[in-house]
Coordinates of N, CA and C in Angstrom, one line a residue:
M1 N 15.1 171.1 134.8 CA 14.9 172.1 133.7 C 14.1 171.6 132.6
Q2 N 14.4 170.4 132.1 CA 13.7 169.8 131.0 C 12.3 169.6 131.3
R3 N 12.0 169.1 132.5 CA 10.6 168.9 132.8 C 9.8 170.2 132.9
E4 N 10.5 171.3 133.4 CA 9.8 172.6 133.5 C 9.5 173.1 132.1
A5 N 10.5 173.0 131.2 CA 10.3 173.4 129.8 C 9.2 172.7 129.1
F6 N 9.1 171.4 129.4 CA 8.1 170.6 128.8 C 6.7 171.0 129.3
A7 N 6.6 171.3 130.6 CA 5.4 171.7 131.2 C 4.9 173.0 130.6
Y8 N 5.9 173.9 130.4 CA 5.5 175.3 129.8 C 5.0 175.1 128.4
I9 N 5.7 174.3 127.6 CA 5.3 174.1 126.2 C 4.0 173.5 126.1
K10 N 3.8 172.5 127.0 CA 2.5 171.8 127.0 C 1.3 172.7 127.3
G11 N 1.6 173.6 128.3 CA 0.5 174.6 128.6 C 0.3 175.6 127.5
K12 N 1.4 176.0 126.8 CA 1.3 177.0 125.8 C 0.6 176.5 124.5
Y13 N 0.9 175.3 124.1 CA 0.4 174.9 122.8 C -0.8 173.9 122.8
Y14 N -1.1 173.4 124.0 CA -2.2 172.4 124.1 C -3.3 173.0 125.0
D15 N -4.5 172.7 124.6 CA -5.6 173.3 125.3 C -6.0 172.6 126.6
F16 N -6.2 173.4 127.6 CA -6.7 172.9 128.9 C -8.0 173.8 129.2
S17 N -9.1 173.1 129.6 CA -10.3 173.9 129.8 C -10.3 174.8 131.0
G18 N -9.4 174.4 132.0 CA -9.4 175.2 133.2 C -8.1 175.8 133.4
N19 N -7.8 176.2 134.7 CA -6.5 176.8 135.0 C -5.5 175.8 135.4
N20 N -4.4 176.2 135.9 CA -3.3 175.3 136.3 C -3.6 174.4 137.5
I21 N -4.5 174.9 138.4 CA -4.8 174.3 139.6 C -6.2 173.8 139.6
A22 N -6.5 172.6 140.0 CA -7.8 172.0 140.1 C -8.6 172.7 141.2
F23 N -9.8 173.2 141.0 CA -10.6 173.7 142.1 C -12.0 173.7 141.6
T24 N -12.9 173.8 142.6 CA -14.4 173.9 142.3 C -14.7 175.3 141.8
D25 N -15.6 175.4 140.8 CA -16.0 176.7 140.3 C -17.1 177.3 141.1
E26 N -17.6 176.6 142.2 CA -18.6 177.2 143.1 C -17.9 178.0 144.2
T27 N -18.0 179.3 144.1 CA -17.4 180.2 145.1 C -18.5 181.0 145.8
F28 N -18.4 181.2 147.1 CA -19.5 181.9 147.8 C -18.9 182.5 149.1
K29 N -19.6 183.4 149.6 CA -19.2 184.1 150.8 C -19.3 183.1 152.0
N30 N -18.3 183.2 152.9 CA -18.4 182.4 154.1 C -19.3 183.2 155.1
K31 N -19.4 182.6 156.3 CA -20.3 183.2 157.3 C -19.9 184.6 157.8
K32 N -18.6 184.9 157.6 CA -18.1 186.2 157.9 C -18.3 187.3 156.8
G33 N -18.9 186.8 155.7 CA -19.2 187.7 154.6 C -18.0 188.0 153.7
S34 N -17.0 187.1 153.7 CA -15.8 187.3 152.9 C -15.7 186.1 151.9
I35 N -14.9 186.3 150.9 CA -14.7 185.2 149.9 C -13.5 184.3 150.3
S36 N -12.4 185.0 150.8 CA -11.2 184.2 151.2 C -10.7 184.7 152.5
A37 N -9.7 184.0 152.9 CA -9.0 184.5 154.2 C -8.1 185.7 153.9
F38 N -7.9 186.1 152.6 CA -7.0 187.1 152.3 C -7.7 188.4 151.8
D39 N -9.1 188.4 151.9 CA -9.8 189.6 151.4 C -9.3 190.9 151.9
A40 N -9.0 191.1 153.2 CA -8.6 192.4 153.7 C -7.2 192.8 153.1
I41 N -6.3 191.9 152.9 CA -5.0 192.2 152.3 C -5.2 192.5 150.9
I42 N -6.0 191.8 150.1 CA -6.2 192.0 148.7 C -6.8 193.4 148.5
K43 N -7.8 193.7 149.4 CA -8.5 195.0 149.3 C -7.5 196.1 149.5
R44 N -6.7 196.0 150.5 CA -5.8 197.0 150.9 C -4.7 197.3 149.8
E45 N -4.1 196.2 149.3 CA -3.1 196.3 148.3 C -3.6 196.7 146.9
A46 N -4.8 196.2 146.6 CA -5.4 196.6 145.3 C -5.7 198.1 145.3
A47 N -6.2 198.7 146.5 CA -6.5 200.1 146.6 C -5.3 201.0 146.4
K48 N -4.1 200.5 146.7 CA -2.9 201.3 146.6 C -2.6 201.5 145.1
H49 N -3.1 200.6 144.2 CA -2.8 200.8 142.8 C -4.0 201.1 142.0
G50 N -5.1 201.5 142.7 CA -6.3 201.9 142.0 C -7.0 200.8 141.3
L51 N -6.9 199.6 141.8 CA -7.5 198.4 141.2 C -8.8 198.0 141.9
D52 N -9.7 197.4 141.2 CA -10.9 196.9 141.9 C -10.4 195.6 142.5
W53 N -10.5 195.5 143.8 CA -10.0 194.3 144.5 C -10.7 193.1 144.2
R54 N -12.0 193.2 143.7 CA -12.8 192.0 143.3 C -12.2 191.4 142.0
F55 N -11.7 192.2 141.2 CA -11.0 191.7 140.0 C -9.8 190.9 140.3
A56 N -9.0 191.5 141.3 CA -7.8 190.7 141.7 C -8.2 189.4 142.4
L57 N -9.3 189.5 143.2 CA -9.8 188.3 143.9 C -10.2 187.2 142.9
A58 N -10.8 187.6 141.8 CA -11.2 186.7 140.8 C -10.0 186.0 140.1
I59 N -8.9 186.8 139.9 CA -7.7 186.2 139.3 C -7.1 185.2 140.3
I60 N -7.0 185.6 141.5 CA -6.4 184.7 142.5 C -7.2 183.4 142.7
C61 N -8.5 183.5 142.7 CA -9.3 182.3 142.8 C -9.1 181.4 141.7
H62 N -9.0 181.9 140.5 CA -8.9 181.1 139.3 C -7.5 180.5 139.2
E63 N -6.5 181.3 139.6 CA -5.1 180.8 139.5 C -4.8 179.7 140.6
S64 N -5.2 179.9 141.8 CA -4.7 179.0 142.9 C -5.8 178.6 143.8
S65 N -7.0 179.0 143.6 CA -8.1 178.7 144.6 C -7.7 179.1 146.0
F66 N -7.0 180.3 146.1 CA -6.6 180.9 147.3 C -5.6 180.0 148.1
N67 N -4.9 179.2 147.4 CA -3.9 178.3 148.1 C -2.5 178.9 147.9
P68 N -1.9 179.5 149.0 CA -0.6 180.2 148.8 C 0.6 179.2 148.5
N69 N 0.3 177.9 148.7 CA 1.3 176.9 148.4 C 1.1 176.1 147.1
A70 N 0.2 176.6 146.3 CA -0.2 176.0 145.0 C 1.0 175.9 144.1
R71 N 1.1 174.8 143.3 CA 2.1 174.7 142.3 C 1.4 174.3 141.0
G72 N 1.9 174.9 139.9 CA 1.2 174.7 138.6 C 2.2 174.4 137.5
L73 N 1.8 174.5 136.3 CA 2.6 174.1 135.1 C 3.8 175.0 135.0
G74 N 4.9 174.4 134.6 CA 6.1 175.2 134.3 C 6.7 175.8 135.5
G75 N 6.4 175.3 136.7 CA 6.9 175.8 138.0 C 6.2 176.9 138.6
A76 N 5.0 177.3 138.0 CA 4.3 178.4 138.6 C 4.0 178.1 140.1
Y77 N 3.9 179.2 140.9 CA 3.8 179.0 142.3 C 2.9 180.1 143.0
G78 N 2.3 179.7 144.1 CA 1.7 180.7 145.0 C 0.3 181.1 144.5
L79 N -0.2 182.1 145.3 CA -1.6 182.6 145.0 C -1.7 183.1 143.6
M80 N -0.7 183.8 143.1 CA -0.8 184.5 141.8 C -0.3 183.6 140.7
Q81 N 0.3 182.4 141.1 CA 0.9 181.5 140.1 C 1.9 182.2 139.2
F82 N 2.8 182.9 139.9 CA 3.9 183.5 139.2 C 4.9 182.5 138.6
M83 N 5.4 182.7 137.5 CA 6.4 181.9 136.9 C 7.7 182.2 137.5
P84 N 8.7 181.2 137.6 CA 10.0 181.4 138.3 C 10.7 182.6 137.7
G85 N 10.5 182.9 136.4 CA 11.3 184.0 135.8 C 10.6 185.4 136.0
T86 N 9.4 185.4 136.6 CA 8.7 186.6 136.8 C 8.5 187.0 138.2
G87 N 8.2 186.1 139.1 CA 8.0 186.4 140.5 C 9.0 187.2 141.2
P88 N 10.3 186.8 141.0 CA 11.4 187.5 141.7 C 11.4 189.0 141.3
N89 N 11.0 189.3 140.1 CA 11.0 190.7 139.7 C 10.0 191.6 140.6
Y90 N 9.1 190.9 141.2 CA 8.1 191.6 142.1 C 8.3 191.2 143.5
G91 N 9.5 190.6 143.8 CA 9.8 190.3 145.2 C 9.1 189.0 145.7
V92 N 8.6 188.2 144.8 CA 7.8 187.0 145.2 C 8.5 185.8 144.8
F93 N 8.7 184.9 145.8 CA 9.4 183.6 145.7 C 8.5 182.5 146.2
P94 N 8.8 181.2 145.9 CA 7.9 180.1 146.4 C 7.7 180.1 147.9
T95 N 8.7 180.6 148.6 CA 8.6 180.6 150.1 C 8.0 181.9 150.7
S96 N 7.6 182.9 149.8 CA 7.1 184.1 150.3 C 5.7 184.0 151.0
T97 N 5.5 184.8 152.0 CA 4.2 184.8 152.7 C 3.1 185.2 151.8
P98 N 1.8 184.8 152.2 CA 0.7 185.3 151.3 C 0.6 186.8 151.1
E99 N 1.0 187.5 152.2 CA 0.9 189.0 152.0 C 1.9 189.5 151.0
V100 N 3.1 189.0 151.0 CA 4.1 189.3 150.0 C 3.7 188.9 148.6
Q101 N 3.1 187.7 148.5 CA 2.6 187.3 147.2 C 1.6 188.2 146.7
I102 N 0.7 188.6 147.5 CA -0.4 189.5 147.1 C 0.1 190.9 146.7
K103 N 1.1 191.4 147.5 CA 1.7 192.7 147.2 C 2.3 192.7 145.8
G104 N 3.1 191.6 145.6 CA 3.7 191.5 144.3 C 2.7 191.3 143.2
G105 N 1.7 190.6 143.4 CA 0.7 190.3 142.4 C -0.1 191.6 142.0
M106 N -0.4 192.5 143.0 CA -1.1 193.7 142.7 C -0.2 194.6 141.9
K107 N 1.1 194.6 142.2 CA 2.1 195.4 141.4 C 2.1 195.0 139.9
F108 N 2.0 193.6 139.8 CA 2.0 193.1 138.4 C 0.8 193.4 137.7
I109 N -0.4 193.2 138.3 CA -1.7 193.6 137.7 C -1.7 195.0 137.3
A110 N -1.2 195.9 138.2 CA -1.2 197.3 138.0 C -0.3 197.7 136.8
K111 N 0.8 197.0 136.7 CA 1.6 197.2 135.5 C 0.9 196.8 134.2
M112 N 0.2 195.7 134.2 CA -0.6 195.3 133.0 C -1.7 196.3 132.7
D113 N -2.3 196.8 133.8 CA -3.4 197.8 133.6 C -2.8 199.1 133.0
K114 N -1.7 199.5 133.4 CA -1.1 200.7 132.9 C -0.6 200.5 131.4
L115 N -0.2 199.3 131.1 CA 0.3 199.0 129.8 C -0.9 199.1 128.8
W116 N -2.1 198.8 129.3 CA -3.3 198.9 128.4 C -4.1 200.1 128.7
S117 N -3.5 201.1 129.2 CA -4.2 202.3 129.6 C -4.9 203.1 128.4
G118 N -4.4 202.7 127.2 CA -5.0 203.3 126.0 C -6.4 202.9 125.7
I119 N -6.8 201.8 126.4 CA -8.2 201.3 126.2 C -9.0 201.9 127.3
S120 N -9.8 202.9 127.0 CA -10.5 203.7 127.9 C -11.6 203.0 128.8
D121 N -12.3 202.0 128.2 CA -13.3 201.3 128.9 C -12.7 200.4 129.9
P122 N -12.9 200.6 131.2 CA -12.2 199.8 132.3 C -12.5 198.3 132.1
N123 N -13.7 197.9 131.8 CA -14.0 196.5 131.7 C -13.4 195.9 130.5
E124 N -13.4 196.6 129.4 CA -12.7 196.1 128.2 C -11.2 196.0 128.5
R125 N -10.6 196.9 129.2 CA -9.2 196.9 129.5 C -8.9 195.7 130.4
R126 N -9.8 195.3 131.3 CA -9.5 194.2 132.1 C -9.4 192.9 131.3
K127 N -10.1 192.8 130.2 CA -9.9 191.6 129.4 C -8.6 191.5 128.8
F128 N -8.0 192.6 128.4 CA -6.6 192.6 127.8 C -5.6 192.3 128.9
V129 N -5.9 192.8 130.1 CA -5.0 192.5 131.3 C -5.0 191.0 131.5
L130 N -6.2 190.4 131.5 CA -6.3 189.0 131.8 C -5.6 188.2 130.7
A131 N -5.8 188.6 129.4 CA -5.1 187.9 128.3 C -3.6 187.9 128.4
S132 N -3.1 189.1 128.8 CA -1.7 189.3 129.0 C -1.2 188.5 130.2
Y133 N -2.0 188.4 131.3 CA -1.6 187.6 132.4 C -1.4 186.2 132.1
N134 N -2.3 185.7 131.2 CA -2.4 184.3 130.9 C -1.4 183.9 129.8
A135 N -1.3 184.7 128.7 CA -0.6 184.3 127.6 C 0.7 185.1 127.4
G136 N 0.8 186.2 128.1 CA 2.0 187.1 127.8 C 1.6 188.3 126.9
V137 N 2.1 189.4 127.2 CA 1.8 190.6 126.4 C 2.0 190.5 125.0
N138 N 3.1 189.9 124.6 CA 3.5 189.8 123.2 C 2.5 189.1 122.3
H139 N 1.9 188.0 122.9 CA 0.9 187.3 122.1 C -0.4 188.2 121.9
V140 N -0.7 188.9 123.0 CA -1.9 189.8 122.9 C -1.6 190.9 121.8
H141 N -0.4 191.4 121.8 CA -0.1 192.4 120.8 C -0.2 191.8 119.4
D142 N 0.2 190.6 119.3 CA 0.1 189.9 118.0 C -1.4 189.8 117.5
A143 N -2.2 189.4 118.5 CA -3.7 189.3 118.2 C -4.2 190.7 117.9
Q144 N -3.8 191.7 118.5 CA -4.2 193.0 118.3 C -3.8 193.5 116.8
K145 N -2.6 193.2 116.4 CA -2.1 193.5 115.1 C -2.9 192.8 114.0
L146 N -3.2 191.5 114.3 CA -4.0 190.7 113.3 C -5.4 191.3 113.2
A147 N -6.0 191.8 114.3 CA -7.3 192.4 114.3 C -7.3 193.6 113.4
Q148 N -6.3 194.5 113.7 CA -6.1 195.7 112.9 C -6.0 195.5 111.4
K149 N -5.2 194.5 111.1 CA -4.9 194.1 109.7 C -6.2 193.7 109.0
R150 N -7.1 193.1 109.8 CA -8.4 192.6 109.2 C -9.6 193.6 109.4
N151 N -9.2 194.9 109.7 CA -10.2 195.9 109.9 C -11.1 195.6 111.1
L152 N -10.6 195.0 112.1 CA -11.4 194.8 113.3 C -10.9 195.8 114.3
N153 N -11.6 195.9 115.4 CA -11.2 196.9 116.4 C -10.1 196.4 117.3
P154 N -9.0 197.0 117.3 CA -7.8 196.5 118.1 C -8.0 196.8 119.6
Q155 N -9.0 197.6 120.0 CA -9.3 197.9 121.4 C -10.5 197.2 121.9
K156 N -11.1 196.3 121.2 CA -12.2 195.5 121.7 C -11.8 194.1 121.7
W157 N -12.2 193.4 122.7 CA -11.9 192.0 122.9 C -12.8 191.0 122.1
E158 N -14.1 191.0 122.6 CA -15.0 190.0 122.0 C -15.3 190.3 120.5
G159 N -15.1 189.3 119.7 CA -15.3 189.4 118.2 C -14.2 190.1 117.5
N160 N -13.2 190.6 118.2 CA -12.2 191.4 117.6 C -10.8 190.8 117.9
V161 N -10.1 191.4 119.0 CA -8.8 190.8 119.4 C -9.0 189.4 119.9
G162 N -10.1 189.2 120.6 CA -10.3 187.8 121.2 C -10.5 186.8 120.0
E163 N -11.1 187.2 119.0 CA -11.3 186.3 117.8 C -9.9 186.0 117.2
M164 N -9.0 187.0 117.1 CA -7.7 186.7 116.6 C -6.8 185.8 117.5
M165 N -7.1 186.0 118.8 CA -6.4 185.2 119.8 C -6.8 183.7 119.6
L166 N -8.0 183.4 119.3 CA -8.5 182.1 119.0 C -7.8 181.5 117.8
N167 N -7.4 182.4 116.9 CA -6.8 181.9 115.6 C -5.3 181.8 115.6
L168 N -4.6 182.2 116.7 CA -3.2 182.2 116.8 C -2.5 180.8 116.7
G169 N -3.4 179.7 116.8 CA -2.8 178.4 116.7 C -2.9 177.9 115.2
K170 N -3.4 178.7 114.3 CA -3.6 178.3 112.9 C -2.4 178.9 112.1
H171 N -1.9 178.1 111.2 CA -0.7 178.5 110.5 C -0.9 179.8 109.7
E172 N -2.0 179.9 109.1 CA -2.2 181.1 108.2 C -2.2 182.4 109.1
F173 N -2.4 182.3 110.4 CA -2.4 183.4 111.2 C -1.1 183.6 111.9
Y174 N -0.5 182.6 112.5 CA 0.7 182.8 113.2 C 1.9 182.9 112.3
S175 N 1.7 182.6 111.0 CA 2.8 182.8 110.0 C 2.7 184.2 109.3
D176 N 1.7 185.0 109.7 CA 1.5 186.3 109.2 C 2.7 187.2 109.7
P177 N 3.3 188.0 108.8 CA 4.5 188.8 109.1 C 4.3 189.7 110.4
V178 N 3.0 190.1 110.7 CA 2.8 191.0 111.8 C 3.0 190.2 113.1
V179 N 2.9 188.9 113.1 CA 3.0 188.1 114.3 C 4.5 187.9 114.7
K180 N 4.9 188.3 115.8 CA 6.3 188.2 116.3 C 6.5 187.1 117.3
A181 N 5.5 186.8 118.1 CA 5.7 185.8 119.2 C 5.4 184.4 118.9
G182 N 5.0 184.1 117.6 CA 4.8 182.8 117.2 C 3.4 182.2 117.6
A183 N 3.2 180.9 117.4 CA 1.9 180.3 117.6 C 1.6 180.2 119.1
L184 N 0.3 180.1 119.3 CA -0.3 180.0 120.6 C -1.6 179.3 120.6
R185 N -1.9 178.3 121.5 CA -3.2 177.7 121.5 C -4.1 178.7 122.3
G186 N -4.6 179.7 121.5 CA -5.4 180.8 122.1 C -6.7 180.5 122.7
T187 N -7.2 179.3 122.4 CA -8.5 178.9 123.1 C -8.3 178.9 124.6
R188 N -7.2 178.5 125.1 CA -7.0 178.5 126.5 C -7.0 179.9 127.1
T189 N -6.4 180.8 126.4 CA -6.4 182.2 126.9 C -7.8 182.8 126.8
Y190 N -8.5 182.5 125.7 CA -9.9 183.0 125.5 C -10.8 182.5 126.6
K191 N -10.7 181.2 126.9 CA -11.5 180.7 128.0 C -11.1 181.3 129.4
Y192 N -9.9 181.5 129.6 CA -9.4 182.1 130.8 C -10.0 183.5 131.0
V193 N -10.0 184.3 130.0 CA -10.6 185.6 130.1 C -12.1 185.6 130.4
N194 N -12.8 184.7 129.7 CA -14.2 184.5 130.0 C -14.5 184.1 131.4
K195 N -13.7 183.1 131.9 CA -14.0 182.5 133.2 C -13.7 183.5 134.3
V196 N -12.6 184.2 134.2 CA -12.2 185.2 135.2 C -13.2 186.4 135.2
M197 N -13.5 186.8 134.1 CA -14.5 188.0 134.0 C -15.8 187.6 134.6
S198 N -16.3 186.3 134.3 CA -17.5 185.9 134.9 C -17.5 185.8 136.4
R199 N -16.4 185.3 136.9 CA -16.2 185.3 138.4 C -16.1 186.7 138.9
Y200 N -15.5 187.6 138.2 CA -15.4 189.0 138.7 C -16.8 189.6 138.8
E201 N -17.6 189.4 137.8 CA -19.0 189.9 137.8 C -19.8 189.3 139.0
N202 N -19.5 188.0 139.2 CA -20.2 187.4 140.4 C -19.8 188.0 141.7
Y203 N -18.5 188.3 141.8 CA -18.0 188.9 143.1 C -18.5 190.3 143.3
K204 N -18.7 191.0 142.2 CA -19.3 192.4 142.3 C -20.6 192.3 143.0
N205 N -21.4 191.2 142.8 CA -22.7 191.1 143.4 C -22.6 190.6 144.8
L206 N -21.5 190.0 145.2 CA -21.4 189.3 146.5 C -20.7 190.2 147.5
V207 N -19.7 190.9 147.1 CA -18.9 191.8 148.1 C -18.7 193.2 147.6
R208 N -18.5 194.1 148.5 CA -18.3 195.5 148.1 C -16.9 195.9 148.4

């Protein structure tokens, strides 16, 4: 338990340039025209929730490099890198099959997408979904409230909520009364959003 807690805190407050799992950033279609061995399942399950399957594909690649047995910081596991306290809520456990992991993951992404349904632009909304996936919804709400307080747009990421996310590690920001979830090394989340969105744009050009 102590080691898990330390790993979680380390990931939350200290900056890492990449994700929890080491993998190459070079991704490409194989000879069969697919990105991963799970493309068909991801496409099917994403469609059930009205999600762009390539967005889900980009998340999975970044989280686990398509390794269903991947282990990460704080006990995160599987393709979606669910935390031990979250995965079971979606029927996903460390021993779950890749299909079950993907089904649970799509439900979770869909829940985040619905949570941010007030953001009408789909691509903008995806950035908030990613930030929530990486840092937790409460930290994103804090960044949103900080943006609003500073007359920035609480429904725009770049230069607005994203800018406040970058500042959540600074005392003058995380000590603001509107902040409820405390400090966060927001650079990690900011980089996460940029990297996954970049991969998503790449996948849109590679697969349909």
